[in-house]
Amino acid sequence: MAIADAHTVRGGLRTLWRMTQIAFLTPWQVIFAVGATLIAAIMQLIIPRLLGHAIDQTQLLAAGADAATSALWDTAWLVLAVSAVRGIFTTFQNYFSEAVNHHTGVELRLRYYEQVQRLSFGFHDSVHSGDLITLGLLDLDGARQFFSTGLVRLVLLTVLIGFGGTMLLRTDWVLGLMALSFVPVVGWFSSVSQLRLRLTWRDLQDRMSVLSRVMEENLAGIRVVRAFSAGAHEMAKFDAASANALGLAHERVDIRVRSTGIMTLSFLAAMGLVLWVGGEKVMAGHMSVGTLTSFLTFMTILQMPVRQLGLLVNSFARTSTCGARVFAFLDLQPAICDRAGAKDLVLADAALRFEAVDFAYPNAPDAKVISGLSFSAIRGETIGIIGPPGSGKSTLAHLIPRFYDVTGGRITVDGQDIRGVTLASLRRAVSVVAQDVFLFTTSLENNIAYAEPLAEDEAIEEVSSDAQIHSHIAGLKSGYRTVVGERGSSLSGGQRQRMAIARSLLPRPSVLIFDDSTAAVDANTEARIRMALVEGAGDRVTLIIAHRLNSLLHADRILFLDKGRVIEQGSHAELLALGGRYRALYDLQTSGADREGL
Amino acid sequence: MTDPSSTQDYQSDRESAVGAPTLRAVVGSHRIEEEMFGKVFDPQIIQRIGFFVKPYRREFIISVVAVLIFTLTQLMIPMIIRYAIDWGVIAGDIGILHAALIVFATVIAVNYGASHVQETVVGKAAENVLFDIRRAMFAHLQEVSLSFMDKTEVGRLMSRLQGDVGSMQEFLETSVLSVGDIVLLFGIITLMLYLDVQLGLITLSVMPVLFIARIFWLPMAREAFIKAHETNSAVNGALAEGIHAVRTVQGMGREALNARLYGDKVMANLGTNLWASKIAQVLVPVVDTMTGFAMALVVVLGGAKLLGHTLDVGVMVAFLFFIQRFFDPIRSLTIQYSVMQRAMASGQRLIEVLDVDVSVKDRPDAVDMGETDGSVEFRDVTFGYDKRQMVLKDLSFRVEPGQTVALVGPTGSGKSSAMSLIHRFYDVTEGQVLVGGHDVRAVTQASLGRQIAMVLQEPFLFTGSVLENIRYNKEGATREQIIAAATVLGADPFIRALPQGYDTMLGERGGSLSTGQRQLLSFARALVADAKILVLDEATASIDSATEQMIQRALAILLKGRTGLVIAHRLATVRNADKIMVLQAGRLVESGSHAQLIAKGGLYAGLYRANYASFDDVEAPA
């Protein structure tokens, strides 16, 4: 994919900083979350002390000190109160940090979506749409949780281990060191295993996606599979992909288990050590039973957060890689955008001019697809464009709405260089009916009204009639409210193309380009569409790109393109008379066809 | 950030200006979500899934035993601490303290071993079970009737093979752990009662409160969770659409409006997410307060008992330890409850796939048909995908070995169905289909498949190299044979022009190739398969004249020396056929050569005169 990973430490830190800045877009929630975390952590630390006190007080009580009864009651109340307060603030901590995550997600998602729409065709040609989806779903999701899994957890662990550790060490430094001895071991193993799991995770995802692809292709191509009786072949493919993924899945189990076992063991061993040394200290009268209890209780409280050290490390690693990828995408500048001070296109005669236009695709700047192309057309004219595959016909169509920018020369509409006007006004004036039709999974009327969502019913029916699709739609049970099947599958190729024509007619474009968009429409229907369009044709320039000659016989002028240059031009009759490439193509298409009208 | 209310403004502005037009715009489609939770326990599902667990019975038994040992050691730890304190530390007997420590060391070693065994064994066994289930489903889908595959979306099947199998895995992994949780819960209760009945009963009284709170909370949490999940997939769907449709969006200038509509979805998702987060947290203070309450009880009552010398300090310490672990098994058991419901819903869907009928299978007495002459004959064939609606009616014809027959007729006339019957994709309702004189139902499907090569209308290419795509399942085909086939068909020049020639990896569905090139590759695949009979559904897609000529030439080569049945769309193809058969509404209405049929002046002549580019696009058949 075209989006590079930022691997440097500086890049990583910068990503984390940017994520933090986004979190602070909701400053109060951040403050509440951090404040609640501090309070909850302190309450958490008080509980073992209180319990230790209680044990000591009972010892005194047992020794017959009457005053101790009320002290014990006080402790009991305190335990209850502190637990309740801890609970309430833990709730706040979790809720507000989740809220910050969600707000971060909203911010990133909106920016992401806008960026997808903003980047030009050149970019989208260079990336696989599946990769963009993965980036926008998985990577974005990985980055958005940074606040709760990274920052808040960092605060919590610092307070618990820092304060708690100090407290223990100050009470009894030997025992304190023993009680804390499991912290570095658990921290290390949990971090290492999390990082390892992270590494294998991507790997496993890749292997699983190979498996998914094998299954998906098999199901989508099931007719081919059956036609070639290739069941055994397909099962072998499946088994290979499956075994490959399963092996790594087992490996991941091993990595996980190895570290959790050692973490628990080191914790329990430290506890045994405290019990041993602490027990002997109590027996020697150097320590109270209560203090020993508070040491042991404190260790149980510390166990979970210490295990999460690995998750903390993982969160930083994940955010810096996922976030870096997301930001790298968000930081891209669209190759085509409004110039500073660009004005709306002012339409007068709708005159279109190509002046010595050169073009090469961004990924192959040396291979000119269009070179020195000049022609002009005025309102009411229809220009036919024909030529062998790769002659630059579709490319030419894409230059007019600035899907790509010319690399030399210029294109003007009514005398205005199209690079100097706003994209929105240009694309409102120019409509391309593409060869490959994308229909949305929504009603037919929503599809037709795509560029003009506020169009009236009459307008929609009118363009549908012009595109010769109205009678088909009217015959459907739900008419214009029929929902298009997934990716338009319920319409035939010809019907989809007619839908696209209706959709492009609705905004009444001044320049209308048919990019081989009637190929799947039969000749009679195509002729009817052509007649219907004559009415509005006087107000616009029409460009027709086609393989079939009879799609453009009626054009005022026909340009024959080869290798990005116009090699012949003129009316149908003139070109026939010329006896060149056009004539040869005409003969080829009509050879042996004794059908009239060709 | 986009203001979510702006869409409404956009709409109401217009409403005040012009009557009441509606904003005909949405982003993303509404997809009906599948049921996420099922019954808690369905013996039938358990039994079916149990079938896949059976091979790993030993592993699961070992895991359960390991879990039990692990849980017991966990329960023992506070007890050892108790005895160490009471009998060792407080009684002043260092020997007992040391003995307790030795026991402690042994217990943690056992604990380590048991947890290691249990997690490794169950983790791997669960992975194995789920890979087995997936394989069984996939293998089954290779056999089920094509009419099922036709009406089922690939996405839906994929979500079963991935998502549903995944929630089964979650269930298998956690079910063993939940055995441990139950033991832990009862163990804690037993030990507390054993240590001190009175104190035990009083502190345990908070447990039902926790349970009840959790049970009331669960349905609320689930509803919030489902809503968040649904709005989330709506947002994801809209993003995916935005990415796939980006060229249309830009061409039609819908960027600003789409961003607003997407913003609405994102904000709706934020709302449900925040609500779900809130619900997820409400129980925390309750649990913490109840835990605090239980600890306070132990402090006060334990203190009073200590005074009366009916309790040891160590017991109090042990109680405090147990209370802090009270809620863990309750929480994981209620989580397990949801996991189980989800697994049942998924299990139901998995079984549905495994139970799809296999309508076409080899008869027990099916024979290998061997080599045949390559003739195809239909005898009074009547066929329908649905009993009430027959697609083919009393269809009879015979294609002689080496003959090429073109099938024409309007959409829905039954051409594709008839072709599918030759390969026995479906079984006839009445009548007989014979290939090389054999009834297709009397021979093995594998041997039938070797007699027939098919080229479908949409050339389908797999991810892999050009070479692998042409070879497909003809594993014995050498590189030279493949190159020869491509060369004969005229595909060699363009293949060599690809970056790595025959070893060039094709993208998704051969995306980097043109339509004509994809067709030539699918021709080459059929040529390499080298079967007696070729069934071909001609592509309707538009191609330029030069490519079309090339394909016509290739087609002629492909048909040479074979029996050919072609669903024809192009005039040239129809004219080159030995015989044309015209189908209408499932019946053979005319057949003969082009000249004969034109002379006859029937349906074919009518279609031909009407100058249709393709015979399919006729909307109202004459």
mmCIF file of N, CA and C in Angstrom, chain A residues 57-89:
data_model
loop_
_atom_site.group_PDB
_atom_site.id
_atom_site.type_symbol
_atom_site.label_atom_id
_atom_site.label_comp_id
_atom_site.label_asym_id
_atom_site.label_seq_id
_atom_site.Cartn_x
_atom_site.Cartn_y
_atom_site.Cartn_z
ATOM 1 N N GLN A 57 -6.118 -4.184 65.754
ATOM 2 C CA GLN A 57 -7.091 -3.795 66.769
ATOM 3 C C GLN A 57 -7.703 -5.022 67.432
ATOM 4 N N THR A 58 -7.970 -6.050 66.640
ATOM 5 C CA THR A 58 -8.536 -7.257 67.243
ATOM 6 C C THR A 58 -7.532 -7.899 68.181
ATOM 7 N N GLN A 59 -6.260 -7.794 67.797
ATOM 8 C CA GLN A 59 -5.228 -8.327 68.678
ATOM 9 C C GLN A 59 -5.254 -7.607 70.037
ATOM 10 N N LEU A 60 -5.391 -6.265 69.954
ATOM 11 C CA LEU A 60 -5.458 -5.477 71.179
ATOM 12 C C LEU A 60 -6.687 -5.874 71.981
ATOM 13 N N LEU A 61 -7.782 -6.028 71.231
ATOM 14 C CA LEU A 61 -9.061 -6.386 71.839
ATOM 15 C C LEU A 61 -8.929 -7.700 72.582
ATOM 16 N N ALA A 62 -8.304 -8.618 71.914
ATOM 17 C CA ALA A 62 -8.111 -9.923 72.528
ATOM 18 C C ALA A 62 -7.285 -9.773 73.801
ATOM 19 N N ALA A 63 -6.409 -8.756 73.774
ATOM 20 C CA ALA A 63 -5.597 -8.513 74.964
ATOM 21 C C ALA A 63 -6.401 -7.804 76.048
ATOM 22 N N GLY A 64 -7.666 -7.454 75.745
ATOM 23 C CA GLY A 64 -8.545 -6.921 76.777
ATOM 24 C C GLY A 64 -8.678 -5.416 76.823
ATOM 25 N N ALA A 65 -8.263 -4.746 75.765
ATOM 26 C CA ALA A 65 -8.417 -3.293 75.756
ATOM 27 C C ALA A 65 -9.812 -2.935 75.274
ATOM 28 N N ASP A 66 -10.649 -2.422 76.172
ATOM 29 C CA ASP A 66 -12.047 -2.149 75.859
ATOM 30 C C ASP A 66 -12.235 -1.072 74.802
ATOM 31 N N ALA A 67 -11.390 -0.066 74.864
ATOM 32 C CA ALA A 67 -11.504 1.054 73.926
ATOM 33 C C ALA A 67 -11.410 0.583 72.485
ATOM 34 N N ALA A 68 -10.786 -0.590 72.307
ATOM 35 C CA ALA A 68 -10.564 -1.098 70.950
ATOM 36 C C ALA A 68 -11.873 -1.414 70.238
ATOM 37 N N THR A 69 -12.930 -1.734 70.967
ATOM 38 C CA THR A 69 -14.196 -2.082 70.306
ATOM 39 C C THR A 69 -14.682 -0.935 69.429
ATOM 40 N N SER A 70 -14.677 0.257 69.970
ATOM 41 C CA SER A 70 -15.176 1.380 69.167
ATOM 42 C C SER A 70 -14.219 1.661 68.009
ATOM 43 N N ALA A 71 -12.926 1.477 68.275
ATOM 44 C CA ALA A 71 -11.947 1.685 67.197
ATOM 45 C C ALA A 71 -12.228 0.701 66.071
ATOM 46 N N LEU A 72 -12.592 -0.533 66.423
ATOM 47 C CA LEU A 72 -12.875 -1.548 65.425
ATOM 48 C C LEU A 72 -14.101 -1.164 64.587
ATOM 49 N N TRP A 73 -15.100 -0.644 65.309
ATOM 50 C CA TRP A 73 -16.285 -0.165 64.591
ATOM 51 C C TRP A 73 -15.911 0.951 63.625
ATOM 52 N N ASP A 74 -15.055 1.866 64.097
ATOM 53 C CA ASP A 74 -14.626 2.962 63.214
ATOM 54 C C ASP A 74 -13.959 2.405 61.959
ATOM 55 N N THR A 75 -13.085 1.424 62.182
ATOM 56 C CA THR A 75 -12.388 0.824 61.041
ATOM 57 C C THR A 75 -13.386 0.189 60.076
ATOM 58 N N ALA A 76 -14.346 -0.514 60.653
ATOM 59 C CA ALA A 76 -15.351 -1.175 59.812
ATOM 60 C C ALA A 76 -16.086 -0.152 58.950
ATOM 61 N N TRP A 77 -16.504 0.930 59.575
ATOM 62 C CA TRP A 77 -17.183 1.980 58.802
ATOM 63 C C TRP A 77 -16.277 2.515 57.711
ATOM 64 N N LEU A 78 -15.014 2.699 58.075
ATOM 65 C CA LEU A 78 -14.075 3.226 57.087
ATOM 66 C C LEU A 78 -13.919 2.270 55.906
ATOM 67 N N VAL A 79 -13.805 0.973 56.221
ATOM 68 C CA VAL A 79 -13.666 -0.020 55.145
ATOM 69 C C VAL A 79 -14.856 0.083 54.192
ATOM 70 N N LEU A 80 -16.054 0.168 54.782
ATOM 71 C CA LEU A 80 -17.260 0.262 53.960
ATOM 72 C C LEU A 80 -17.237 1.527 53.099
ATOM 73 N N ALA A 81 -16.931 2.658 53.782
ATOM 74 C CA ALA A 81 -16.956 3.941 53.064
ATOM 75 C C ALA A 81 -15.913 3.973 51.955
ATOM 76 N N VAL A 82 -14.697 3.541 52.288
ATOM 77 C CA VAL A 82 -13.627 3.586 51.283
ATOM 78 C C VAL A 82 -13.955 2.673 50.093
ATOM 79 N N SER A 83 -14.520 1.517 50.381
ATOM 80 C CA SER A 83 -14.887 0.610 49.294
ATOM 81 C C SER A 83 -15.931 1.247 48.394
ATOM 82 N N ALA A 84 -16.930 1.881 49.010
ATOM 83 C CA ALA A 84 -17.992 2.510 48.223
ATOM 84 C C ALA A 84 -17.413 3.624 47.366
ATOM 85 N N VAL A 85 -16.575 4.465 47.968
ATOM 86 C CA VAL A 85 -15.977 5.588 47.236
ATOM 87 C C VAL A 85 -15.117 5.033 46.087
ATOM 88 N N ARG A 86 -14.354 3.983 46.389
ATOM 89 C CA ARG A 86 -13.532 3.394 45.342
ATOM 90 C C ARG A 86 -14.399 2.930 44.177
ATOM 91 N N GLY A 87 -15.507 2.285 44.513
ATOM 92 C CA GLY A 87 -16.411 1.793 43.473
ATOM 93 C C GLY A 87 -16.928 2.922 42.607
ATOM 94 N N ILE A 88 -17.365 3.991 43.271
ATOM 95 C CA ILE A 88 -17.938 5.111 42.516
ATOM 96 C C ILE A 88 -16.888 5.728 41.592
ATOM 97 N N PHE A 89 -15.685 5.916 42.141
ATOM 98 C CA PHE A 89 -14.680 6.565 41.298
ATOM 99 C C PHE A 89 -14.111 5.641 40.219
#
